[in-house]
Short mmCIF file of C-alpha atoms and ligand atoms in Angstrom, two decimals:
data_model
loop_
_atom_site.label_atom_id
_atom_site.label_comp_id
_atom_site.label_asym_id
_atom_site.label_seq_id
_atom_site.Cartn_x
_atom_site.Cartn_y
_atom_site.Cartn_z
CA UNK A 201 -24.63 185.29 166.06
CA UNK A 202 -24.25 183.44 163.04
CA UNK A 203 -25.12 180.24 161.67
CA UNK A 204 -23.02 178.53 159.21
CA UNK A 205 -24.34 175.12 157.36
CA UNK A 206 -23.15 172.87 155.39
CA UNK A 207 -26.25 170.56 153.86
CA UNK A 208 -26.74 168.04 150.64
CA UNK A 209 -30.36 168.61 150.83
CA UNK A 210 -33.32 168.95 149.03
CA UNK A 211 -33.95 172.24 149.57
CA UNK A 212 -32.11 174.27 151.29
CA UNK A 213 -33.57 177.41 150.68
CA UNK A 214 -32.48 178.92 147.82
CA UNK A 215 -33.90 182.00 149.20
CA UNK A 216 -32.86 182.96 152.61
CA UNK A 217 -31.80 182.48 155.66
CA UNK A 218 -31.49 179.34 155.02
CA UNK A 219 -31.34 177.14 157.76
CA UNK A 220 -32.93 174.33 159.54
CA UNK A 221 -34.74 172.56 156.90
CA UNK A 222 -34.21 173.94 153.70
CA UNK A 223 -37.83 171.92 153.12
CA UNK A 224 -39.93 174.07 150.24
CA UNK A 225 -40.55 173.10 146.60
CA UNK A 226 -41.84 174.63 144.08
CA UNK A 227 -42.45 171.26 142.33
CA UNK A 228 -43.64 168.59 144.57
CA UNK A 229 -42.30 165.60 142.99
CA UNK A 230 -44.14 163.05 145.39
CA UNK A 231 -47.94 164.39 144.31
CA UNK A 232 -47.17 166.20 141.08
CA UNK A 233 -46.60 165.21 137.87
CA UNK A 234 -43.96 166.63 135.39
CA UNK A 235 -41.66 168.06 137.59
CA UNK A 236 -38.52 169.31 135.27
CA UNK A 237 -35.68 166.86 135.11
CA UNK A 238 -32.37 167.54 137.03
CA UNK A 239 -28.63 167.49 135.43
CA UNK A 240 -26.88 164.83 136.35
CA UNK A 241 -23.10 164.96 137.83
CA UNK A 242 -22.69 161.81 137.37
CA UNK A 243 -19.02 161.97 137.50
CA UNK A 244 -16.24 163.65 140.13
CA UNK A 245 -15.10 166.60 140.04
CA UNK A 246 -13.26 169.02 142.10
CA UNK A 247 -14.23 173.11 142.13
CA UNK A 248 -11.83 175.16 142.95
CA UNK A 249 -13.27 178.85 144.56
CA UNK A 250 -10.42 180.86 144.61
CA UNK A 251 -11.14 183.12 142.43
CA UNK A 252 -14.74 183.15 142.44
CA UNK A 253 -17.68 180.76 141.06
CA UNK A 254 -18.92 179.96 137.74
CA UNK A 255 -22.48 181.18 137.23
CA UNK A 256 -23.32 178.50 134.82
CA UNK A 257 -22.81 176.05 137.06
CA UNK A 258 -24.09 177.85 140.48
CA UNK A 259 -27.17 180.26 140.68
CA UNK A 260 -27.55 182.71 143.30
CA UNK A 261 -30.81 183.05 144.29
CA UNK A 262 -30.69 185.69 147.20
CA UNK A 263 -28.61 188.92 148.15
CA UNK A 264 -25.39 189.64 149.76
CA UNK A 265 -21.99 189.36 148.08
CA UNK A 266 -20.06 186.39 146.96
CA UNK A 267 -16.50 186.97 145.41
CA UNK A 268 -13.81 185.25 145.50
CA UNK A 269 -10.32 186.59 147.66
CA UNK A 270 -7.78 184.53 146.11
CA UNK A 271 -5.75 181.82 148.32
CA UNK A 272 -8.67 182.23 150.94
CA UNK A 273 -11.33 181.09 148.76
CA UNK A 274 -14.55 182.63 147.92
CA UNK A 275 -16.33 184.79 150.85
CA UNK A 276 -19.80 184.70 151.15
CA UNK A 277 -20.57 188.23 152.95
CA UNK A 278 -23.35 188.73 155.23
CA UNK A 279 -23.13 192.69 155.56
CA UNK A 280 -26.17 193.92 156.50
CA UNK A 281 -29.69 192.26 157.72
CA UNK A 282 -31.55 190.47 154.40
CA UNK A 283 -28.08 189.26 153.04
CA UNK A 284 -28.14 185.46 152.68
CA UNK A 285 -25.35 184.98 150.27
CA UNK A 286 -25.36 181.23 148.87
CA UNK A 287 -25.31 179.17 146.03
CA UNK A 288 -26.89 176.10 144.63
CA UNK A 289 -25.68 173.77 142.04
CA UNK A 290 -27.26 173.23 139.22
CA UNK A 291 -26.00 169.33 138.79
CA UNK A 292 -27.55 166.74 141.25
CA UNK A 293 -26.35 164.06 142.73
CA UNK A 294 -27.67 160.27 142.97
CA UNK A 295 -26.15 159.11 146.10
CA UNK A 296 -22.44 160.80 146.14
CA UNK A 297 -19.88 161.99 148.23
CA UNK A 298 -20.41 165.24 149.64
CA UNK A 299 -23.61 166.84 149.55
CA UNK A 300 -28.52 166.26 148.87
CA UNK A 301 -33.02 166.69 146.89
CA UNK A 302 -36.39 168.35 145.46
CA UNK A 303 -38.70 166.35 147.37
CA UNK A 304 -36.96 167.88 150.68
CA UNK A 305 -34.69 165.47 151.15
CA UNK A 306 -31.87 167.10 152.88
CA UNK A 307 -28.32 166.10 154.63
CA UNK A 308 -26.82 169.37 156.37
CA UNK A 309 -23.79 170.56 158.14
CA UNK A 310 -24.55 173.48 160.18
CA UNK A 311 -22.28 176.12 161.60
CA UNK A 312 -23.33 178.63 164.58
CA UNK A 313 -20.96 181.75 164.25
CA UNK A 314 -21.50 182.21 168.05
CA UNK A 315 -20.86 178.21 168.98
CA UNK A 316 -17.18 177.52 168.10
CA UNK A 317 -17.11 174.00 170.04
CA UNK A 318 -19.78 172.29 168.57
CA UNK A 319 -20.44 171.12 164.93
CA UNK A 320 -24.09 170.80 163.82
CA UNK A 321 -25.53 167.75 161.37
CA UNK A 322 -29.25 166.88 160.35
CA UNK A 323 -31.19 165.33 157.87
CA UNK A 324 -34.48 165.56 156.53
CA UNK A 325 -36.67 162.89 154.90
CA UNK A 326 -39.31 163.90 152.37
CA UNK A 327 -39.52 167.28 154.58
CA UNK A 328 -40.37 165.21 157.66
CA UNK A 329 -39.75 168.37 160.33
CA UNK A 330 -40.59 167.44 163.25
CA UNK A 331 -37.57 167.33 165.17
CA UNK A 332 -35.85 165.58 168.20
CA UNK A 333 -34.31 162.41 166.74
CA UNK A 334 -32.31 163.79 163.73
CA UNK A 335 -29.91 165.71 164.50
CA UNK A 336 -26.55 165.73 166.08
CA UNK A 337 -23.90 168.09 167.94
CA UNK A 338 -20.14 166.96 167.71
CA UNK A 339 -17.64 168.88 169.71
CA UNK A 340 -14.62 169.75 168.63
CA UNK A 341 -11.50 170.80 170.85
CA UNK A 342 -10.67 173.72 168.57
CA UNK A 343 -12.60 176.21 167.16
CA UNK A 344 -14.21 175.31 163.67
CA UNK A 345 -13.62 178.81 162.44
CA UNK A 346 -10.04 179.61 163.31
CA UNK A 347 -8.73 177.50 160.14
CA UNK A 348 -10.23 175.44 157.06
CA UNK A 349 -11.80 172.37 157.39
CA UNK A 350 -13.05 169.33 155.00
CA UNK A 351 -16.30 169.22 155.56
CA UNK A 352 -18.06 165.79 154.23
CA UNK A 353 -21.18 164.34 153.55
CA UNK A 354 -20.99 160.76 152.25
CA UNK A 355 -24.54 159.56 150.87
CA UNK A 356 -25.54 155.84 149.65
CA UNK A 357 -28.18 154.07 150.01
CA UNK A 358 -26.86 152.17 152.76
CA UNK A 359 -25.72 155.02 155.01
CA UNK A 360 -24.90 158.67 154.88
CA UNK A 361 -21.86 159.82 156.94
CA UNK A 362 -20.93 162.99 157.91
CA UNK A 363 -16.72 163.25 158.00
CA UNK A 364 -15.02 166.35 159.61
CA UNK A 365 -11.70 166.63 158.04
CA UNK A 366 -10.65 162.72 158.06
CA UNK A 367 -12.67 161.59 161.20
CA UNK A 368 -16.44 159.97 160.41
CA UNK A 369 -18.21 161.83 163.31
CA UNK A 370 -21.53 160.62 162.35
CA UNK A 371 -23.22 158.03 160.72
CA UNK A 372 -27.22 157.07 160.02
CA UNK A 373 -28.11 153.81 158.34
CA UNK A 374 -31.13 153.63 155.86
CA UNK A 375 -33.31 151.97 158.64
CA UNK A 376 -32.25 154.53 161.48
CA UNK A 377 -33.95 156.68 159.72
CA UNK A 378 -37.75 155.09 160.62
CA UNK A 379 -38.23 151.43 159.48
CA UNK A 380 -38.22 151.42 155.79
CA UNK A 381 -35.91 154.24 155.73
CA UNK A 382 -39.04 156.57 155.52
CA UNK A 383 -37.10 159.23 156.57
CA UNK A 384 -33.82 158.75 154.81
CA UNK A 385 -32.67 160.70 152.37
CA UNK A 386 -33.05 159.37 149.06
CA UNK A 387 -33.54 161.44 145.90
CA UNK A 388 -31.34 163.25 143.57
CA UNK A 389 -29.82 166.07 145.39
CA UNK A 390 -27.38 169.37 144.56
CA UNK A 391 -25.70 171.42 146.55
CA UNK A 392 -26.19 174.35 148.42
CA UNK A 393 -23.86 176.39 150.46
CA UNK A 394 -25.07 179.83 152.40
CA UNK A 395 -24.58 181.94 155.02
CA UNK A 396 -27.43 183.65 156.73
CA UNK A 397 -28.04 185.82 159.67
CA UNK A 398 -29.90 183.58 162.29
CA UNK A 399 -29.59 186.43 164.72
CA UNK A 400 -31.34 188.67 162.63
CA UNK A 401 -34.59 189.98 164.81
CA UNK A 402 -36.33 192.04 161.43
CA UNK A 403 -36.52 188.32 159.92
CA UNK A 404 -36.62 185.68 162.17
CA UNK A 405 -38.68 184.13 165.43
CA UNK A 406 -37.06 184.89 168.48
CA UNK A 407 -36.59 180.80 169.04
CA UNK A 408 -33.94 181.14 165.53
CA UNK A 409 -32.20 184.14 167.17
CA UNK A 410 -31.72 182.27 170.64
CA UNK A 411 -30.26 179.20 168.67
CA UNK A 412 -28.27 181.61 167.34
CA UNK A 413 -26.93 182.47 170.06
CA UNK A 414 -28.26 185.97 170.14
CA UNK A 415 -29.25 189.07 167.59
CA UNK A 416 -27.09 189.74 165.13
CA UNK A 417 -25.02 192.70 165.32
CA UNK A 418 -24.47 194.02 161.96
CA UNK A 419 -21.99 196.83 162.94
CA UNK A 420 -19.66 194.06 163.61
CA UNK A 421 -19.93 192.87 160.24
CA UNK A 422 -19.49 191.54 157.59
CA UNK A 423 -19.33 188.29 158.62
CA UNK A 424 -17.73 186.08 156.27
CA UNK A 425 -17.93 182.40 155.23
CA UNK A 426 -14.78 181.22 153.07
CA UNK A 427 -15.23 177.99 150.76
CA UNK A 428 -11.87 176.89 148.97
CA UNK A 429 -13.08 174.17 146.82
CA UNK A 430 -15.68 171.28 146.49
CA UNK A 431 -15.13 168.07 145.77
CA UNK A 432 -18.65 166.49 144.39
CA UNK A 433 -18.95 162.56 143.39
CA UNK A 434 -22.19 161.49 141.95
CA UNK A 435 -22.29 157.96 142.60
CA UNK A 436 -24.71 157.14 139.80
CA UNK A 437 -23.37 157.64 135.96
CA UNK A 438 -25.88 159.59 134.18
CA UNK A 439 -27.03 162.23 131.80
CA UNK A 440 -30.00 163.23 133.81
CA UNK A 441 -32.44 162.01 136.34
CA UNK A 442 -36.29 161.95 136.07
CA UNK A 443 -39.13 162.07 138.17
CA UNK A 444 -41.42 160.51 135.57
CA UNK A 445 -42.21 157.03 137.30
CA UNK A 446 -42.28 158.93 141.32
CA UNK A 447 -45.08 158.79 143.53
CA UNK A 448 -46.04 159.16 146.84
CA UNK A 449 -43.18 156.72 148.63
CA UNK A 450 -40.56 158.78 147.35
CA UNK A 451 -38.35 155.97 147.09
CA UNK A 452 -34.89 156.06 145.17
CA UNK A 453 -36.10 153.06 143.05
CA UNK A 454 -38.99 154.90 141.68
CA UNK A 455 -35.72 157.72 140.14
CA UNK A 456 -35.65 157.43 136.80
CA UNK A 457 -32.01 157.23 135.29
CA UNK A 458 -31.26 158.94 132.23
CA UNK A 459 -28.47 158.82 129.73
CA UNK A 460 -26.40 156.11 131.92
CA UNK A 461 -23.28 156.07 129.15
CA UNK A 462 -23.86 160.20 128.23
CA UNK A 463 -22.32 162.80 130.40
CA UNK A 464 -24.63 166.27 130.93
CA UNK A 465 -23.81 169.47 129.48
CA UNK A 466 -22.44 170.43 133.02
CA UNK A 467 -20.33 167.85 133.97
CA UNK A 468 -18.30 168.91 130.42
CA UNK A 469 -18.91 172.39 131.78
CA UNK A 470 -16.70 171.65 134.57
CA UNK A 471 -14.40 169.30 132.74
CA UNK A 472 -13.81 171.66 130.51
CA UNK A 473 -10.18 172.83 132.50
CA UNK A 474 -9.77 176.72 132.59
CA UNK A 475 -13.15 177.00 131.16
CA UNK A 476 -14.44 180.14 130.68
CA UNK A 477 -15.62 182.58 133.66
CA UNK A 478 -13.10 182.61 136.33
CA UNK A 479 -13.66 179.31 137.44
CA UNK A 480 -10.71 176.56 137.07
CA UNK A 481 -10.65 172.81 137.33
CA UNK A 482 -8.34 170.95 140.00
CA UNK A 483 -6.32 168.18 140.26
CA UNK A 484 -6.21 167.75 143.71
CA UNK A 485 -9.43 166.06 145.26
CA UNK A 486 -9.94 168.83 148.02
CA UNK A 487 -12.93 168.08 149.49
CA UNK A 488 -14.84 170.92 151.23
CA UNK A 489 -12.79 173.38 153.18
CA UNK A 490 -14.35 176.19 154.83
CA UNK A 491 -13.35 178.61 156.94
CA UNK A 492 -16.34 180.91 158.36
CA UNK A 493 -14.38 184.34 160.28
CA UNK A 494 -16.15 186.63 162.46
CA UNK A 495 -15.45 189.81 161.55
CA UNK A 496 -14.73 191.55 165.02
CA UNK A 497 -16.44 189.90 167.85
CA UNK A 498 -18.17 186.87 167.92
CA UNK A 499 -21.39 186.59 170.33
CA UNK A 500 -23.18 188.23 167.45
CA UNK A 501 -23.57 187.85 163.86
CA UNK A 502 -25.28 185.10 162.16
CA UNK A 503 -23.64 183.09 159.40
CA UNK A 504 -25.32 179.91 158.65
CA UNK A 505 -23.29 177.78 155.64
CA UNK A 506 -25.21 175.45 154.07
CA UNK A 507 -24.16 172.73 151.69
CA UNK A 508 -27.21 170.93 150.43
CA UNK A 509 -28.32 168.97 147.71
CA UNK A 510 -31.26 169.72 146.62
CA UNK A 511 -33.49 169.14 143.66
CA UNK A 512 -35.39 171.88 143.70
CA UNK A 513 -34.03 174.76 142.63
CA UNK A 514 -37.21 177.59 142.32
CA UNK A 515 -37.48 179.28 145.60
CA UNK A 516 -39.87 182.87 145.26
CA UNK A 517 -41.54 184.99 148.08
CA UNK A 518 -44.32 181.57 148.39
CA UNK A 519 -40.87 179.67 149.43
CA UNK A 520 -40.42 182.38 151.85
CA UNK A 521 -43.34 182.58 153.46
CA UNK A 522 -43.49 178.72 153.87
CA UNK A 523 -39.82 178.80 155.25
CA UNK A 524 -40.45 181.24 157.81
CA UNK A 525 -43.50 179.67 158.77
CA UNK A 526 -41.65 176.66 159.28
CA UNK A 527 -38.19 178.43 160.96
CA UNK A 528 -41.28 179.76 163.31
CA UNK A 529 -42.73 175.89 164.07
CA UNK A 530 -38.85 174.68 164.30
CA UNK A 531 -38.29 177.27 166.25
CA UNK A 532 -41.26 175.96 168.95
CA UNK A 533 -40.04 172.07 168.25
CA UNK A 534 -36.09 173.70 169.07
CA UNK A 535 -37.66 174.78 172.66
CA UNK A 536 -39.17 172.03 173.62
CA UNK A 537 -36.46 170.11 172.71
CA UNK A 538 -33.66 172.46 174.48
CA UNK A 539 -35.58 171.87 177.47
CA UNK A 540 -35.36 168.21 177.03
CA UNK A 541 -31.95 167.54 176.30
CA UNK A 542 -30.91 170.39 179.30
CA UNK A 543 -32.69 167.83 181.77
CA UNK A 544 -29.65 165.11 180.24
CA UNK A 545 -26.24 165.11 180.76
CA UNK A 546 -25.11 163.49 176.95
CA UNK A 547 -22.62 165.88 175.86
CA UNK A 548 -24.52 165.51 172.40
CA UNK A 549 -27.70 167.72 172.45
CA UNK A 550 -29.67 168.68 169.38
CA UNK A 551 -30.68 171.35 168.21
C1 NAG B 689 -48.09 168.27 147.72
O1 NAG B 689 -47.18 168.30 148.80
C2 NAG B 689 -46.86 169.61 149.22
C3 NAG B 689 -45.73 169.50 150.22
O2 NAG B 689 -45.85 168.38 151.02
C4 NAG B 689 -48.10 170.27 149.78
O3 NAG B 689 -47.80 171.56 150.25
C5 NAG B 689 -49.14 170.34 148.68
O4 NAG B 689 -50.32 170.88 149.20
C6 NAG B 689 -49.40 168.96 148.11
N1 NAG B 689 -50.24 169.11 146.94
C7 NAG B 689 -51.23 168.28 146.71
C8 NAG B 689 -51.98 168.50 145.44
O5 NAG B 689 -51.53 167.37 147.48
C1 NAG B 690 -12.03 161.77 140.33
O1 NAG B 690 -11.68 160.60 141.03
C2 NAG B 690 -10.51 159.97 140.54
C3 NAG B 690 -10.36 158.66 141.25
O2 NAG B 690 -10.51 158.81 142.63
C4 NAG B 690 -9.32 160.89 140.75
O3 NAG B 690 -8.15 160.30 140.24
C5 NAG B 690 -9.58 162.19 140.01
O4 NAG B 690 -8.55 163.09 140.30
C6 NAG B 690 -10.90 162.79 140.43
N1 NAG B 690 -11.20 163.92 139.59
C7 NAG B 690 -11.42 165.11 140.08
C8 NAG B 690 -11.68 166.17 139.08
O5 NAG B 690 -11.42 165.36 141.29
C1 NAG B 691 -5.65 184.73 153.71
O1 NAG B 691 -5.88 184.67 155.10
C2 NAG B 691 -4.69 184.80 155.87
C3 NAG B 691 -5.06 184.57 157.31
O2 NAG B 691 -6.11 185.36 157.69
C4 NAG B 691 -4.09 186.16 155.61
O3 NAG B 691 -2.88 186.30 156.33
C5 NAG B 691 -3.81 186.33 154.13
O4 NAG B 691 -3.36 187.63 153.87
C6 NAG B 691 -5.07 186.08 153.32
N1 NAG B 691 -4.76 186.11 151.91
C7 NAG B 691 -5.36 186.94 151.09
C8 NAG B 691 -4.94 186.86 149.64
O5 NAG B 691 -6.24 187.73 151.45
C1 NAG B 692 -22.63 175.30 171.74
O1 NAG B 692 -23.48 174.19 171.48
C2 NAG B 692 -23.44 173.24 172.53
C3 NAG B 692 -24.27 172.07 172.11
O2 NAG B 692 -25.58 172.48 171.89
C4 NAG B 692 -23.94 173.86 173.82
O3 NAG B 692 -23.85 172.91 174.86
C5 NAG B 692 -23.09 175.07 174.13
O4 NAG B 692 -23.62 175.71 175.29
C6 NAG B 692 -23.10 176.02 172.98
N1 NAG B 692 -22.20 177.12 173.25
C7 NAG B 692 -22.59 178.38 173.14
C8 NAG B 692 -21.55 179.40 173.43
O5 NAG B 692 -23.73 178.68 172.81
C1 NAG B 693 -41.66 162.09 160.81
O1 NAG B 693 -40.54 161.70 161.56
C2 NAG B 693 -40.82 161.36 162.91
C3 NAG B 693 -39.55 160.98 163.57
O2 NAG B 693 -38.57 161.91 163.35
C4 NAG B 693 -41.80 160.21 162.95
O3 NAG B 693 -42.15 159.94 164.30
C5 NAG B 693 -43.05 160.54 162.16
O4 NAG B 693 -43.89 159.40 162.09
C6 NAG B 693 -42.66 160.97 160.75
N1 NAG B 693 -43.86 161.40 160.03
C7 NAG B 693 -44.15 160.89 158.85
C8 NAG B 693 -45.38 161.47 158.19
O5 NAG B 693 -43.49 160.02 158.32
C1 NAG B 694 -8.76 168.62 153.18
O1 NAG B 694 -8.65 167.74 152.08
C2 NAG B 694 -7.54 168.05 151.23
C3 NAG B 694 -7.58 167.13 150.05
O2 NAG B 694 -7.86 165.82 150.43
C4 NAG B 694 -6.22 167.93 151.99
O3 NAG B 694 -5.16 168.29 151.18
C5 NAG B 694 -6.29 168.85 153.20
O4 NAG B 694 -5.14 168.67 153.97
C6 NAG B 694 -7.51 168.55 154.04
N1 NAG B 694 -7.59 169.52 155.11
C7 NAG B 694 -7.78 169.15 156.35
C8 NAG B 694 -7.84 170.27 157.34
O5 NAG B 694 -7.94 167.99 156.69
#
């Protein structure tokens, strides 16, 4: 099976199979000091993936191919098992429309390649894992992966809201997420799209391959996630943002704003229409429209897309080792709470 998600999060592993919570960091903001600064956004701006991405404004931190196909939009291709073809913006996002942060703060959309009636969300709060009350299963009356699809995440410090196409299908509000909004999402974020092989026995616990719905077959491959465009807002107007003045509560007030009336080099990257690479600026204010295929049959493959924002952006073999002892923990919590929610009749279970 494959997993497909979507997440604005802090984190979402820039190194593999990234799914669940993308929670590692090189730099701990929260108890470390002089964590690098992150570009800001701070502006809208619409990417168009037709023909590709531009490498200086996405890095691609792990293996499997990304190209673009033309009026289909780029393919991220999960061939063979270790592919986990993704990228991760190098601009962040205070609060925005669309995607998430370094001190694993996270906002996801998740996509099983072997679930085509369900949509997944979650959310992650300073890498607060345990699960149960985060996240969320929509269903949908057609299959996700037949056609593309605007996939939102709309983040303030009020609420975050997940939209699919036009239709708000979730919403969390600051003090949902524990009193105090302990658990909300807060920090600067970018954002991460990937595909990843859930089902993939050689590199996951056997709890991530059942949630995948199965192991991944490989000879029915490549599996293939599309992305059109991206529409990205950054709600605050800035240069850059800082974690000079953070500690501990990992609050957005203790974000240091930089450059409020200066725009980063990557925002006039962007701007800059038919820059260079093959990478072209829009008009049109396409959101996120994605379009994961199953090569062959479905039942097995793993594609998980992931849109996060995240902050931090270093992600090495100490990453890994922390992510998969973490897929292995989420992978216990995901048990206990499959039994729970199969003893309830809510057509919303969690994953
Ligand atoms: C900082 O936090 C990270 C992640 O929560 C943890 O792994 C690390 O040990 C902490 N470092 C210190 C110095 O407390
Ligand atoms: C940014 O937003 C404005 C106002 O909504 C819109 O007119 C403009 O087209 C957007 N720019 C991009 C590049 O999407
Ligand atoms: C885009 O996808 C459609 C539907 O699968 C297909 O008919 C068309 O040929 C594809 N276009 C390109 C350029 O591959
Ligand atoms: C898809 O996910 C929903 C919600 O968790 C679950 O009820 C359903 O059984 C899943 N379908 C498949 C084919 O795994
Ligand atoms: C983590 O989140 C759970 C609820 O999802 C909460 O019960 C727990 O207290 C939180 N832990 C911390 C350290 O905030
Ligand atoms: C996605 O958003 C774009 C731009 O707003 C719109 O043109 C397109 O029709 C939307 N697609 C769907 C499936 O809603």
């Amino acid at each position: 099976m494959y997993a497909v998600s979507l997440s604005a999060v802090a984190l979402l592993a820039s190194l593999l199979p990234t799914t669940f919570a993308q929670t590692t960091t090189a730099c701990q903001p929260l108890n470390t000091t002089g964590c690098p600064n992150m570009e800001a956004l701070g502006g809208n701006v619409t990417l168009d993936f037709e023909s590709g991405y531009n490498v200086k404004i996405w890095q691609k931190p792990n293996a499997g191919e990304i190209k673009g196909t033309g009026e289909n939009g780029t393919a991220f291709i999960l061939a063979k098992s270790g592919d986990s073809p993704s990228l991760h913006s190098n601009f962040y996002l205070f609060f925005g429309r669309m995607e998430i942060s370094e001190d694993l703060d996270e906002i996801d959309w998740e996509f099983l390649g072997s679930n085509n009636t369900h949509l997944f969300t979650n959310y992650y709060g300073k890498g607060n894992l345990t699960m149960g009350d985060r996240g969320y299963e929509y269903p949908v009356d057609e299959s996700p992966f037949d056609d593309f699809h605007n996939y939102t995440i709309d983040w303030t410090k009020e609420r975050m809201q997940w939209i699919y196409d036009d239709k708000v299908i979730r919403e969390v509000k600051f003090d949902d997420a524990l009193p105090g909004g302990k658990n909300y999402p807060q920090t600067p974020m970018n954002i991460r799209m990937g595909c990843w092989a859930a089902g993939d026995m050689d590199k996951n616990a056997i709890g991530v391959v059942e949630w995948a719905g199965g192991s991944t077959d490989f000879d029915q491959g490549p599996f293939n996630m599309l992305v059109k465009s991206v529409y990205a807002k950054d709600y605050t107007s800035a240069k850059e943002y800082s974690w000079e003045d953070m500690d501990s509560s990992g609050t957005w007030e203790k974000v240091t704003v930089i450059g409020k009336d200066e725009v980063s080099d990557i925002y006039k990257e962007i701007t800059k229409a038919h820059g260079v690479d093959r990478w072209k600026a829009l008009s049109t204010t396409a959101k996120i429209a994605i379009l994961a295929s199953v090569g062959g049959v479905l039942a097995v493959g793993a594609c998980i897309f992931a849109f996060c924002c995240v902050r931090q952006r270093n992600a090495g073999r100490k990453e890994y080792a922390a992510f998969q002892a973490q897929q292995n923990q989420e992978a216990a919590d995901f048990e206990t709470h499959k039994e729970q929610w199969a003893n309830r009749s809510s057509k919303y279970a969690r994953l």
